[in-house]
């Protein structure tokens, strides 16, 4: 996996932020384009390219969600195309309330703030769930575990989109 | 992206928006969603239990114009059809009727899924009566 290799890390799902950061700093120093100011054009190009890859690797691997998405993609696993069925009823109600808010009914605010809080806590539960799935996977990798991770990621993504949308609407329609 | 005239017509004048009583044993409810966006589609059918004909179909969709048009068209088609005829509606029929571009095909898939889910729900409910 290219991004892990760039940072000199073994491909794993459970990574410590500090570890990723340490590797990133070390390698970035090593490949810093300033160090290559007197090198050949080819070496200068390589230094630039490596720096770009390192930045990309750091951005992708420091965040657990983007790291897992990258990991699954590299393993040839597409993220799920289904919305989590158990959430649909709630999402529908949420959209009804948002529509009322847009139509100027401020009385739904409290309900929306409650839903936002609920989805935010779901997001946190998802994060914890993912963290433990990562550890289990690294200890003994297997397709079944990757599948669980895929489902958890899908749910996490869906819920965080919801949080984002509700917060945005609440913000837009505040103060009037 | 430009919507086709038929999409715009359904979007501006959606047919059969609303809801039916979920608790009614002759009503089937289908709720489906798209994972990428927060799109949700609720489609309901009211079936005459003796004839098996869909007498009423309602929908409420939160999503883009194509998603709204696809479900609006679906409810139009559902009225007067038998349950089995309804299950034969394919997403490609919706694509053709509305001239949906490739990037919007998932909207028609959502509508087909909603029809199937609603009929499924009705069948489950009527099996218990």
PDB file of C-alpha atoms in Angstrom:
ATOM      1  CA  UNK A   1       0.000   0.000   0.000  1.00  0.00           C
ATOM      2  CA  UNK A   2       1.674   3.075  -1.376  1.00  0.00           C
ATOM      3  CA  UNK A   3       0.753   5.580   1.336  1.00  0.00           C
ATOM      4  CA  UNK A   4       1.872   3.312   4.182  1.00  0.00           C
ATOM      5  CA  UNK A   5       5.115   2.585   2.348  1.00  0.00           C
ATOM      6  CA  UNK A   6       5.770   6.272   1.822  1.00  0.00           C
ATOM      7  CA  UNK A   7       5.661   6.837   5.561  1.00  0.00           C
ATOM      8  CA  UNK A   8       7.562   3.637   6.325  1.00  0.00           C
ATOM      9  CA  UNK A   9       4.604   2.111   8.153  1.00  0.00           C
ATOM     10  CA  UNK A  10       3.309  -1.443   8.098  1.00  0.00           C
ATOM     11  CA  UNK A  11      -0.242  -1.529   6.658  1.00  0.00           C
ATOM     12  CA  UNK A  12      -2.504  -1.631   9.708  1.00  0.00           C
ATOM     13  CA  UNK A  13      -5.874  -0.136  10.566  1.00  0.00           C
ATOM     14  CA  UNK A  14      -5.152   0.731  14.171  1.00  0.00           C
ATOM     15  CA  UNK A  15      -2.485   3.423  14.119  1.00  0.00           C
ATOM     16  CA  UNK A  16      -1.506   5.977  16.713  1.00  0.00           C
ATOM     17  CA  UNK A  17      -1.760   9.560  15.557  1.00  0.00           C
ATOM     18  CA  UNK A  18       1.599  10.295  17.176  1.00  0.00           C
ATOM     19  CA  UNK A  19       3.251   7.461  15.343  1.00  0.00           C
ATOM     20  CA  UNK A  20       1.947   8.665  11.990  1.00  0.00           C
ATOM     21  CA  UNK A  21       3.036  12.190  12.790  1.00  0.00           C
ATOM     22  CA  UNK A  22       6.544  11.094  13.822  1.00  0.00           C
ATOM     23  CA  UNK A  23       7.067   9.163  10.598  1.00  0.00           C
ATOM     24  CA  UNK A  24       5.667  12.019   8.566  1.00  0.00           C
ATOM     25  CA  UNK A  25       8.055  14.557  10.111  1.00  0.00           C
ATOM     26  CA  UNK A  26      11.077  12.309   9.720  1.00  0.00           C
ATOM     27  CA  UNK A  27      10.389  11.529   6.108  1.00  0.00           C
ATOM     28  CA  UNK A  28       9.421  15.093   5.275  1.00  0.00           C
ATOM     29  CA  UNK A  29      12.734  16.336   6.626  1.00  0.00           C
ATOM     30  CA  UNK A  30      14.529  13.701   4.618  1.00  0.00           C
ATOM     31  CA  UNK A  31      12.794  14.694   1.375  1.00  0.00           C
ATOM     32  CA  UNK A  32      12.516  18.406   1.903  1.00  0.00           C
ATOM     33  CA  UNK A  33      13.022  20.066  -1.521  1.00  0.00           C
ATOM     34  CA  UNK A  34      15.390  22.670   0.040  1.00  0.00           C
ATOM     35  CA  UNK A  35      17.877  19.900   0.686  1.00  0.00           C
ATOM     36  CA  UNK A  36      17.954  19.159  -3.014  1.00  0.00           C
ATOM     37  CA  UNK A  37      18.617  22.660  -4.271  1.00  0.00           C
ATOM     38  CA  UNK A  38      21.993  21.608  -5.634  1.00  0.00           C
ATOM     39  CA  UNK A  39      20.976  18.154  -6.757  1.00  0.00           C
ATOM     40  CA  UNK A  40      20.235  17.109 -10.319  1.00  0.00           C
ATOM     41  CA  UNK A  41      16.944  18.030 -11.918  1.00  0.00           C
ATOM     42  CA  UNK A  42      15.803  14.426 -11.679  1.00  0.00           C
ATOM     43  CA  UNK A  43      16.530  14.339  -7.958  1.00  0.00           C
ATOM     44  CA  UNK A  44      14.753  17.629  -7.434  1.00  0.00           C
ATOM     45  CA  UNK A  45      11.696  16.253  -9.204  1.00  0.00           C
ATOM     46  CA  UNK A  46      11.826  13.148  -7.070  1.00  0.00           C
ATOM     47  CA  UNK A  47      12.027  15.209  -3.876  1.00  0.00           C
ATOM     48  CA  UNK A  48       8.994  17.220  -4.942  1.00  0.00           C
ATOM     49  CA  UNK A  49       7.084  14.115  -5.835  1.00  0.00           C
ATOM     50  CA  UNK A  50       7.956  12.379  -2.568  1.00  0.00           C
ATOM     51  CA  UNK A  51       6.907  15.434  -0.602  1.00  0.00           C
ATOM     52  CA  UNK A  52       3.547  15.423  -2.340  1.00  0.00           C
ATOM     53  CA  UNK A  53       3.066  11.709  -1.642  1.00  0.00           C
ATOM     54  CA  UNK A  54       4.045  12.206   1.998  1.00  0.00           C
ATOM     55  CA  UNK A  55       1.524  15.009   2.419  1.00  0.00           C
ATOM     56  CA  UNK A  56      -1.143  12.860   0.856  1.00  0.00           C
ATOM     57  CA  UNK A  57      -0.189   9.909   3.065  1.00  0.00           C
ATOM     58  CA  UNK A  58      -0.278  11.993   6.211  1.00  0.00           C
ATOM     59  CA  UNK A  59      -3.645  13.529   5.388  1.00  0.00           C
ATOM     60  CA  UNK A  60      -5.152  10.147   4.581  1.00  0.00           C
ATOM     61  CA  UNK A  61      -3.660   8.023   7.343  1.00  0.00           C
ATOM     62  CA  UNK A  62      -3.905  10.308  10.359  1.00  0.00           C
ATOM     63  CA  UNK A  63      -7.711  10.249  10.288  1.00  0.00           C
ATOM     64  CA  UNK A  64      -9.202   6.845  11.215  1.00  0.00           C
ATOM     65  CA  UNK A  65     -12.100   7.117   8.771  1.00  0.00           C
ATOM     66  CA  UNK A  66     -10.135   8.163   5.697  1.00  0.00           C
ATOM     67  CA  UNK A  67      -7.434   5.647   6.664  1.00  0.00           C
ATOM     68  CA  UNK A  68      -9.957   2.799   6.750  1.00  0.00           C
ATOM     69  CA  UNK A  69     -11.560   3.945   3.497  1.00  0.00           C
ATOM     70  CA  UNK A  70      -8.141   3.900   1.847  1.00  0.00           C
ATOM     71  CA  UNK A  71      -7.287   0.523   3.352  1.00  0.00           C
ATOM     72  CA  UNK A  72     -10.518  -1.054   2.077  1.00  0.00           C
ATOM     73  CA  UNK A  73     -10.090   0.472  -1.350  1.00  0.00           C
ATOM     74  CA  UNK A  74      -6.579  -0.940  -1.603  1.00  0.00           C
ATOM     75  CA  UNK A  75      -7.991  -4.335  -0.687  1.00  0.00           C
ATOM     76  CA  UNK A  76     -10.477  -3.956  -3.543  1.00  0.00           C
ATOM     77  CA  UNK A  77     -13.482  -3.414  -1.295  1.00  0.00           C
ATOM     78  CA  UNK A  78     -16.000  -0.813  -2.394  1.00  0.00           C
ATOM     79  CA  UNK A  79     -17.918   1.066   0.238  1.00  0.00           C
ATOM     80  CA  UNK A  80     -21.491  -0.073   0.601  1.00  0.00           C
ATOM     81  CA  UNK A  81     -24.168   1.338  -1.673  1.00  0.00           C
ATOM     82  CA  UNK A  82     -27.019   0.938   0.794  1.00  0.00           C
ATOM     83  CA  UNK A  83     -28.301   3.447   3.267  1.00  0.00           C
ATOM     84  CA  UNK A  84     -28.603   1.901   6.738  1.00  0.00           C
ATOM     85  CA  UNK A  85     -32.231   0.707   6.724  1.00  0.00           C
ATOM     86  CA  UNK A  86     -32.700   1.044  10.472  1.00  0.00           C
ATOM     87  CA  UNK A  87     -32.105   4.796  10.253  1.00  0.00           C
ATOM     88  CA  UNK A  88     -34.449   5.637   7.391  1.00  0.00           C
ATOM     89  CA  UNK A  89     -37.568   6.252   9.450  1.00  0.00           C
ATOM     90  CA  UNK A  90     -35.700   8.704  11.603  1.00  0.00           C
ATOM     91  CA  UNK A  91     -34.054  10.396   8.642  1.00  0.00           C
ATOM     92  CA  UNK A  92     -37.454  10.841   7.065  1.00  0.00           C
ATOM     93  CA  UNK A  93     -38.847  12.490  10.210  1.00  0.00           C
ATOM     94  CA  UNK A  94     -35.752  14.638  10.357  1.00  0.00           C
ATOM     95  CA  UNK A  95     -36.326  15.837   6.796  1.00  0.00           C
ATOM     96  CA  UNK A  96     -39.973  16.592   7.564  1.00  0.00           C
ATOM     97  CA  UNK A  97     -38.863  18.781  10.459  1.00  0.00           C
ATOM     98  CA  UNK A  98     -36.221  20.479   8.313  1.00  0.00           C
ATOM     99  CA  UNK A  99     -38.853  21.282   5.737  1.00  0.00           C
ATOM    100  CA  UNK A 100     -41.028  22.866   8.429  1.00  0.00           C
ATOM    101  CA  UNK A 101     -38.056  24.874   9.637  1.00  0.00           C
ATOM    102  CA  UNK A 102     -37.424  26.129   6.116  1.00  0.00           C
ATOM    103  CA  UNK A 103     -41.084  27.086   5.864  1.00  0.00           C
ATOM    104  CA  UNK A 104     -40.579  29.310   8.858  1.00  0.00           C
ATOM    105  CA  UNK A 105     -41.860  27.117  11.664  1.00  0.00           C
ATOM    106  CA  UNK A 106     -39.344  27.726  14.442  1.00  0.00           C
ATOM    107  CA  UNK A 107     -41.142  25.395  16.841  1.00  0.00           C
ATOM    108  CA  UNK A 108     -39.321  22.404  15.320  1.00  0.00           C
ATOM    109  CA  UNK A 109     -35.906  23.748  16.349  1.00  0.00           C
ATOM    110  CA  UNK A 110     -35.878  21.931  19.663  1.00  0.00           C
ATOM    111  CA  UNK A 111     -36.742  18.659  17.925  1.00  0.00           C
ATOM    112  CA  UNK A 112     -34.002  19.209  15.356  1.00  0.00           C
ATOM    113  CA  UNK A 113     -31.405  20.050  17.962  1.00  0.00           C
ATOM    114  CA  UNK A 114     -32.338  16.879  19.756  1.00  0.00           C
ATOM    115  CA  UNK A 115     -31.928  14.823  16.587  1.00  0.00           C
ATOM    116  CA  UNK A 116     -28.604  16.482  15.861  1.00  0.00           C
ATOM    117  CA  UNK A 117     -27.401  15.619  19.360  1.00  0.00           C
ATOM    118  CA  UNK A 118     -28.611  12.061  18.925  1.00  0.00           C
ATOM    119  CA  UNK A 119     -26.842  11.638  15.590  1.00  0.00           C
ATOM    120  CA  UNK A 120     -23.692  13.172  17.024  1.00  0.00           C
ATOM    121  CA  UNK A 121     -23.659  10.632  19.807  1.00  0.00           C
ATOM    122  CA  UNK A 122     -24.263   7.892  17.231  1.00  0.00           C
ATOM    123  CA  UNK A 123     -21.214   9.202  15.440  1.00  0.00           C
ATOM    124  CA  UNK A 124     -19.174   8.841  18.608  1.00  0.00           C
ATOM    125  CA  UNK A 125     -20.443   5.326  19.152  1.00  0.00           C
ATOM    126  CA  UNK A 126     -19.456   4.547  15.558  1.00  0.00           C
ATOM    127  CA  UNK A 127     -15.963   5.900  16.166  1.00  0.00           C
ATOM    128  CA  UNK A 128     -15.483   3.677  19.194  1.00  0.00           C
ATOM    129  CA  UNK A 129     -16.901   0.725  17.305  1.00  0.00           C
ATOM    130  CA  UNK A 130     -14.485   1.347  14.435  1.00  0.00           C
ATOM    131  CA  UNK A 131     -11.511   1.683  16.781  1.00  0.00           C
ATOM    132  CA  UNK A 132     -12.184  -1.709  18.297  1.00  0.00           C
ATOM    133  CA  UNK A 133     -12.876  -3.317  14.913  1.00  0.00           C
ATOM    134  CA  UNK A 134      -9.488  -1.999  13.748  1.00  0.00           C
ATOM    135  CA  UNK A 135      -7.680  -3.661  16.652  1.00  0.00           C
ATOM    136  CA  UNK A 136      -9.497  -6.942  16.083  1.00  0.00           C
ATOM    137  CA  UNK A 137      -8.709  -6.809  12.402  1.00  0.00           C
ATOM    138  CA  UNK A 138      -5.003  -6.120  12.880  1.00  0.00           C
ATOM    139  CA  UNK A 139      -4.682  -8.939  15.400  1.00  0.00           C
ATOM    140  CA  UNK A 140      -6.179 -11.459  12.982  1.00  0.00           C
ATOM    141  CA  UNK A 141      -7.101 -10.047   9.567  1.00  0.00           C
ATOM    142  CA  UNK A 142      -9.853 -11.626   7.503  1.00  0.00           C
ATOM    143  CA  UNK A 143     -12.546 -10.795   4.967  1.00  0.00           C
ATOM    144  CA  UNK A 144     -15.363 -11.083   7.511  1.00  0.00           C
ATOM    145  CA  UNK A 145     -13.757  -8.415   9.649  1.00  0.00           C
ATOM    146  CA  UNK A 146     -13.216  -6.124   6.685  1.00  0.00           C
ATOM    147  CA  UNK A 147     -16.875  -6.569   5.889  1.00  0.00           C
ATOM    148  CA  UNK A 148     -17.860  -5.460   9.384  1.00  0.00           C
ATOM    149  CA  UNK A 149     -15.600  -2.462   9.029  1.00  0.00           C
ATOM    150  CA  UNK A 150     -17.180  -1.623   5.724  1.00  0.00           C
ATOM    151  CA  UNK A 151     -20.662  -1.653   7.289  1.00  0.00           C
ATOM    152  CA  UNK A 152     -19.514   0.450  10.245  1.00  0.00           C
ATOM    153  CA  UNK A 153     -17.831   2.967   7.937  1.00  0.00           C
ATOM    154  CA  UNK A 154     -20.914   3.215   5.786  1.00  0.00           C
ATOM    155  CA  UNK A 155     -23.062   3.948   8.795  1.00  0.00           C
ATOM    156  CA  UNK A 156     -20.551   6.428  10.156  1.00  0.00           C
ATOM    157  CA  UNK A 157     -20.447   8.296   6.876  1.00  0.00           C
ATOM    158  CA  UNK A 158     -24.205   8.396   6.569  1.00  0.00           C
ATOM    159  CA  UNK A 159     -24.673   9.654  10.114  1.00  0.00           C
ATOM    160  CA  UNK A 160     -21.984  12.305   9.816  1.00  0.00           C
ATOM    161  CA  UNK A 161     -23.573  13.606   6.603  1.00  0.00           C
ATOM    162  CA  UNK A 162     -26.827  13.923   8.515  1.00  0.00           C
ATOM    163  CA  UNK A 163     -25.183  15.812  11.351  1.00  0.00           C
ATOM    164  CA  UNK A 164     -23.568  18.156   8.867  1.00  0.00           C
ATOM    165  CA  UNK A 165     -26.855  18.816   7.039  1.00  0.00           C
ATOM    166  CA  UNK A 166     -28.878  19.446  10.180  1.00  0.00           C
ATOM    167  CA  UNK A 167     -26.271  21.728  11.690  1.00  0.00           C
ATOM    168  CA  UNK A 168     -26.059  23.685   8.479  1.00  0.00           C
ATOM    169  CA  UNK A 169     -29.815  24.195   8.298  1.00  0.00           C
ATOM    170  CA  UNK A 170     -30.060  25.109  11.957  1.00  0.00           C
ATOM    171  CA  UNK A 171     -27.352  27.657  11.399  1.00  0.00           C
ATOM    172  CA  UNK A 172     -28.876  29.128   8.237  1.00  0.00           C
ATOM    173  CA  UNK A 173     -32.279  29.482   9.864  1.00  0.00           C
ATOM    174  CA  UNK A 174     -31.086  30.806  13.187  1.00  0.00           C
ATOM    175  CA  UNK A 175     -31.551  34.434  14.152  1.00  0.00           C
ATOM    176  CA  UNK A 176     -34.697  34.864  12.096  1.00  0.00           C
TER     177      UNK A 176
ATOM    178  CA  UNK B   1     -27.162  19.893 -15.628  1.00  0.00           C
ATOM    179  CA  UNK B   2     -30.393  20.338 -17.517  1.00  0.00           C
ATOM    180  CA  UNK B   3     -33.438  18.375 -16.463  1.00  0.00           C
ATOM    181  CA  UNK B   4     -35.749  17.008 -19.109  1.00  0.00           C
ATOM    182  CA  UNK B   5     -39.143  18.622 -19.528  1.00  0.00           C
ATOM    183  CA  UNK B   6     -40.896  15.638 -17.995  1.00  0.00           C
ATOM    184  CA  UNK B   7     -38.672  15.761 -14.920  1.00  0.00           C
ATOM    185  CA  UNK B   8     -39.385  19.461 -14.509  1.00  0.00           C
ATOM    186  CA  UNK B   9     -43.112  18.866 -14.899  1.00  0.00           C
ATOM    187  CA  UNK B  10     -43.122  16.239 -12.146  1.00  0.00           C
ATOM    188  CA  UNK B  11     -40.824  18.337 -10.010  1.00  0.00           C
ATOM    189  CA  UNK B  12     -42.977  21.443 -10.276  1.00  0.00           C
ATOM    190  CA  UNK B  13     -46.273  19.580 -10.115  1.00  0.00           C
ATOM    191  CA  UNK B  14     -45.594  16.390  -8.225  1.00  0.00           C
ATOM    192  CA  UNK B  15     -48.480  13.930  -8.368  1.00  0.00           C
ATOM    193  CA  UNK B  16     -49.812  12.188  -5.312  1.00  0.00           C
ATOM    194  CA  UNK B  17     -47.684  13.777  -2.651  1.00  0.00           C
ATOM    195  CA  UNK B  18     -48.777  12.827   0.831  1.00  0.00           C
ATOM    196  CA  UNK B  19     -49.133   9.857   3.052  1.00  0.00           C
ATOM    197  CA  UNK B  20     -51.539   7.049   3.796  1.00  0.00           C
ATOM    198  CA  UNK B  21     -52.306   5.508   7.152  1.00  0.00           C
ATOM    199  CA  UNK B  22     -49.407   3.214   7.900  1.00  0.00           C
ATOM    200  CA  UNK B  23     -51.488   1.205  10.355  1.00  0.00           C
ATOM    201  CA  UNK B  24     -54.115   0.354   7.717  1.00  0.00           C
ATOM    202  CA  UNK B  25     -53.677  -3.345   6.847  1.00  0.00           C
ATOM    203  CA  UNK B  26     -54.368  -2.636   3.155  1.00  0.00           C
ATOM    204  CA  UNK B  27     -51.591  -0.046   3.004  1.00  0.00           C
ATOM    205  CA  UNK B  28     -48.034  -1.014   2.167  1.00  0.00           C
ATOM    206  CA  UNK B  29     -45.179   1.353   3.013  1.00  0.00           C
ATOM    207  CA  UNK B  30     -41.762   1.407   1.401  1.00  0.00           C
ATOM    208  CA  UNK B  31     -38.981   3.535   2.771  1.00  0.00           C
ATOM    209  CA  UNK B  32     -35.658   3.666   0.962  1.00  0.00           C
ATOM    210  CA  UNK B  33     -32.634   5.902   1.057  1.00  0.00           C
ATOM    211  CA  UNK B  34     -29.501   6.789  -0.846  1.00  0.00           C
ATOM    212  CA  UNK B  35     -26.220   6.423   1.018  1.00  0.00           C
ATOM    213  CA  UNK B  36     -24.253   9.230  -0.590  1.00  0.00           C
ATOM    214  CA  UNK B  37     -26.699  12.027  -0.034  1.00  0.00           C
ATOM    215  CA  UNK B  38     -29.386  12.165   2.614  1.00  0.00           C
ATOM    216  CA  UNK B  39     -32.073  11.308   0.055  1.00  0.00           C
ATOM    217  CA  UNK B  40     -35.052   9.457   1.463  1.00  0.00           C
ATOM    218  CA  UNK B  41     -38.111   8.279  -0.351  1.00  0.00           C
ATOM    219  CA  UNK B  42     -41.344   7.058   1.176  1.00  0.00           C
ATOM    220  CA  UNK B  43     -43.829   5.401  -1.131  1.00  0.00           C
ATOM    221  CA  UNK B  44     -47.155   3.954  -0.081  1.00  0.00           C
ATOM    222  CA  UNK B  45     -49.823   1.939  -1.843  1.00  0.00           C
ATOM    223  CA  UNK B  46     -53.383   1.168  -0.825  1.00  0.00           C
ATOM    224  CA  UNK B  47     -54.528  -2.116  -2.247  1.00  0.00           C
ATOM    225  CA  UNK B  48     -58.071  -3.364  -2.663  1.00  0.00           C
ATOM    226  CA  UNK B  49     -57.783  -6.748  -0.926  1.00  0.00           C
ATOM    227  CA  UNK B  50     -60.437  -8.466  -3.065  1.00  0.00           C
ATOM    228  CA  UNK B  51     -59.239  -7.345  -6.501  1.00  0.00           C
ATOM    229  CA  UNK B  52     -55.541  -6.938  -5.670  1.00  0.00           C
ATOM    230  CA  UNK B  53     -55.599  -3.609  -7.487  1.00  0.00           C
ATOM    231  CA  UNK B  54     -53.708  -0.582  -6.212  1.00  0.00           C
ATOM    232  CA  UNK B  55     -56.327   2.090  -5.643  1.00  0.00           C
ATOM    233  CA  UNK B  56     -54.130   4.783  -4.244  1.00  0.00           C
ATOM    234  CA  UNK B  57     -50.437   5.574  -4.239  1.00  0.00           C
ATOM    235  CA  UNK B  58     -48.712   8.359  -2.340  1.00  0.00           C
ATOM    236  CA  UNK B  59     -45.160   9.473  -1.942  1.00  0.00           C
ATOM    237  CA  UNK B  60     -42.956  11.940  -0.170  1.00  0.00           C
ATOM    238  CA  UNK B  61     -39.363  12.304  -1.295  1.00  0.00           C
ATOM    239  CA  UNK B  62     -36.551  14.389   0.054  1.00  0.00           C
ATOM    240  CA  UNK B  63     -33.940  14.617  -2.632  1.00  0.00           C
ATOM    241  CA  UNK B  64     -33.069  16.032  -6.017  1.00  0.00           C
ATOM    242  CA  UNK B  65     -35.471  16.780  -8.841  1.00  0.00           C
ATOM    243  CA  UNK B  66     -34.893  13.419 -10.505  1.00  0.00           C
ATOM    244  CA  UNK B  67     -35.637  11.528  -7.291  1.00  0.00           C
ATOM    245  CA  UNK B  68     -38.855  13.475  -6.831  1.00  0.00           C
ATOM    246  CA  UNK B  69     -39.845  13.006 -10.492  1.00  0.00           C
ATOM    247  CA  UNK B  70     -39.053   9.266 -10.384  1.00  0.00           C
ATOM    248  CA  UNK B  71     -41.259   8.669  -7.369  1.00  0.00           C
ATOM    249  CA  UNK B  72     -43.993  10.962  -8.639  1.00  0.00           C
ATOM    250  CA  UNK B  73     -44.096   9.056 -11.917  1.00  0.00           C
ATOM    251  CA  UNK B  74     -44.053   5.760 -10.032  1.00  0.00           C
ATOM    252  CA  UNK B  75     -47.192   6.661  -8.080  1.00  0.00           C
ATOM    253  CA  UNK B  76     -48.925   7.635 -11.334  1.00  0.00           C
ATOM    254  CA  UNK B  77     -48.089   4.283 -12.847  1.00  0.00           C
ATOM    255  CA  UNK B  78     -49.041   2.326  -9.756  1.00  0.00           C
ATOM    256  CA  UNK B  79     -52.656   3.440  -9.612  1.00  0.00           C
ATOM    257  CA  UNK B  80     -54.917   0.899 -11.254  1.00  0.00           C
ATOM    258  CA  UNK B  81     -52.228  -1.769 -11.521  1.00  0.00           C
ATOM    259  CA  UNK B  82     -52.377  -5.102  -9.783  1.00  0.00           C
ATOM    260  CA  UNK B  83     -49.733  -5.898  -7.213  1.00  0.00           C
ATOM    261  CA  UNK B  84     -47.962  -8.203  -9.644  1.00  0.00           C
ATOM    262  CA  UNK B  85     -48.037  -5.674 -12.455  1.00  0.00           C
ATOM    263  CA  UNK B  86     -46.552  -3.150 -10.050  1.00  0.00           C
ATOM    264  CA  UNK B  87     -43.646  -5.466  -9.318  1.00  0.00           C
ATOM    265  CA  UNK B  88     -42.916  -5.626 -13.040  1.00  0.00           C
ATOM    266  CA  UNK B  89     -42.100  -1.905 -13.191  1.00  0.00           C
ATOM    267  CA  UNK B  90     -38.391  -1.573 -13.879  1.00  0.00           C
ATOM    268  CA  UNK B  91     -36.124   1.327 -13.180  1.00  0.00           C
ATOM    269  CA  UNK B  92     -35.238   1.412 -16.875  1.00  0.00           C
ATOM    270  CA  UNK B  93     -38.905   2.191 -17.664  1.00  0.00           C
ATOM    271  CA  UNK B  94     -38.583   5.252 -15.449  1.00  0.00           C
ATOM    272  CA  UNK B  95     -35.253   6.218 -17.012  1.00  0.00           C
ATOM    273  CA  UNK B  96     -36.763   6.063 -20.490  1.00  0.00           C
ATOM    274  CA  UNK B  97     -39.940   7.910 -19.623  1.00  0.00           C
ATOM    275  CA  UNK B  98     -38.097  10.755 -17.883  1.00  0.00           C
ATOM    276  CA  UNK B  99     -34.983  10.681 -20.119  1.00  0.00           C
ATOM    277  CA  UNK B 100     -32.761  10.572 -17.048  1.00  0.00           C
ATOM    278  CA  UNK B 101     -29.046  11.064 -17.695  1.00  0.00           C
ATOM    279  CA  UNK B 102     -26.630   8.356 -16.501  1.00  0.00           C
ATOM    280  CA  UNK B 103     -25.682  10.245 -13.324  1.00  0.00           C
ATOM    281  CA  UNK B 104     -29.335  10.203 -12.255  1.00  0.00           C
ATOM    282  CA  UNK B 105     -30.064   6.549 -12.876  1.00  0.00           C
ATOM    283  CA  UNK B 106     -29.684   5.810  -9.172  1.00  0.00           C
ATOM    284  CA  UNK B 107     -32.812   7.924  -8.589  1.00  0.00           C
ATOM    285  CA  UNK B 108     -34.856   5.539 -10.714  1.00  0.00           C
ATOM    286  CA  UNK B 109     -33.299   2.587  -8.884  1.00  0.00           C
ATOM    287  CA  UNK B 110     -34.407   4.156  -5.645  1.00  0.00           C
ATOM    288  CA  UNK B 111     -37.963   4.459  -6.990  1.00  0.00           C
ATOM    289  CA  UNK B 112     -38.011   0.826  -8.114  1.00  0.00           C
ATOM    290  CA  UNK B 113     -36.722  -0.233  -4.695  1.00  0.00           C
ATOM    291  CA  UNK B 114     -39.420   1.861  -3.029  1.00  0.00           C
ATOM    292  CA  UNK B 115     -42.151   0.165  -5.096  1.00  0.00           C
ATOM    293  CA  UNK B 116     -40.795  -3.279  -4.209  1.00  0.00           C
ATOM    294  CA  UNK B 117     -40.504  -2.364  -0.530  1.00  0.00           C
ATOM    295  CA  UNK B 118     -44.074  -1.011  -0.417  1.00  0.00           C
ATOM    296  CA  UNK B 119     -45.556  -4.096  -2.117  1.00  0.00           C
ATOM    297  CA  UNK B 120     -43.456  -6.326   0.111  1.00  0.00           C
ATOM    298  CA  UNK B 121     -44.782  -4.562   3.183  1.00  0.00           C
ATOM    299  CA  UNK B 122     -48.360  -4.899   1.935  1.00  0.00           C
ATOM    300  CA  UNK B 123     -47.901  -8.618   1.245  1.00  0.00           C
ATOM    301  CA  UNK B 124     -46.426  -9.208   4.692  1.00  0.00           C
ATOM    302  CA  UNK B 125     -49.266  -7.333   6.333  1.00  0.00           C
ATOM    303  CA  UNK B 126     -52.027  -9.070   4.358  1.00  0.00           C
ATOM    304  CA  UNK B 127     -50.537 -12.473   5.092  1.00  0.00           C
ATOM    305  CA  UNK B 128     -51.231 -11.827   8.772  1.00  0.00           C
ATOM    306  CA  UNK B 129     -54.866 -10.797   8.306  1.00  0.00           C
TER     307      UNK B 129
END
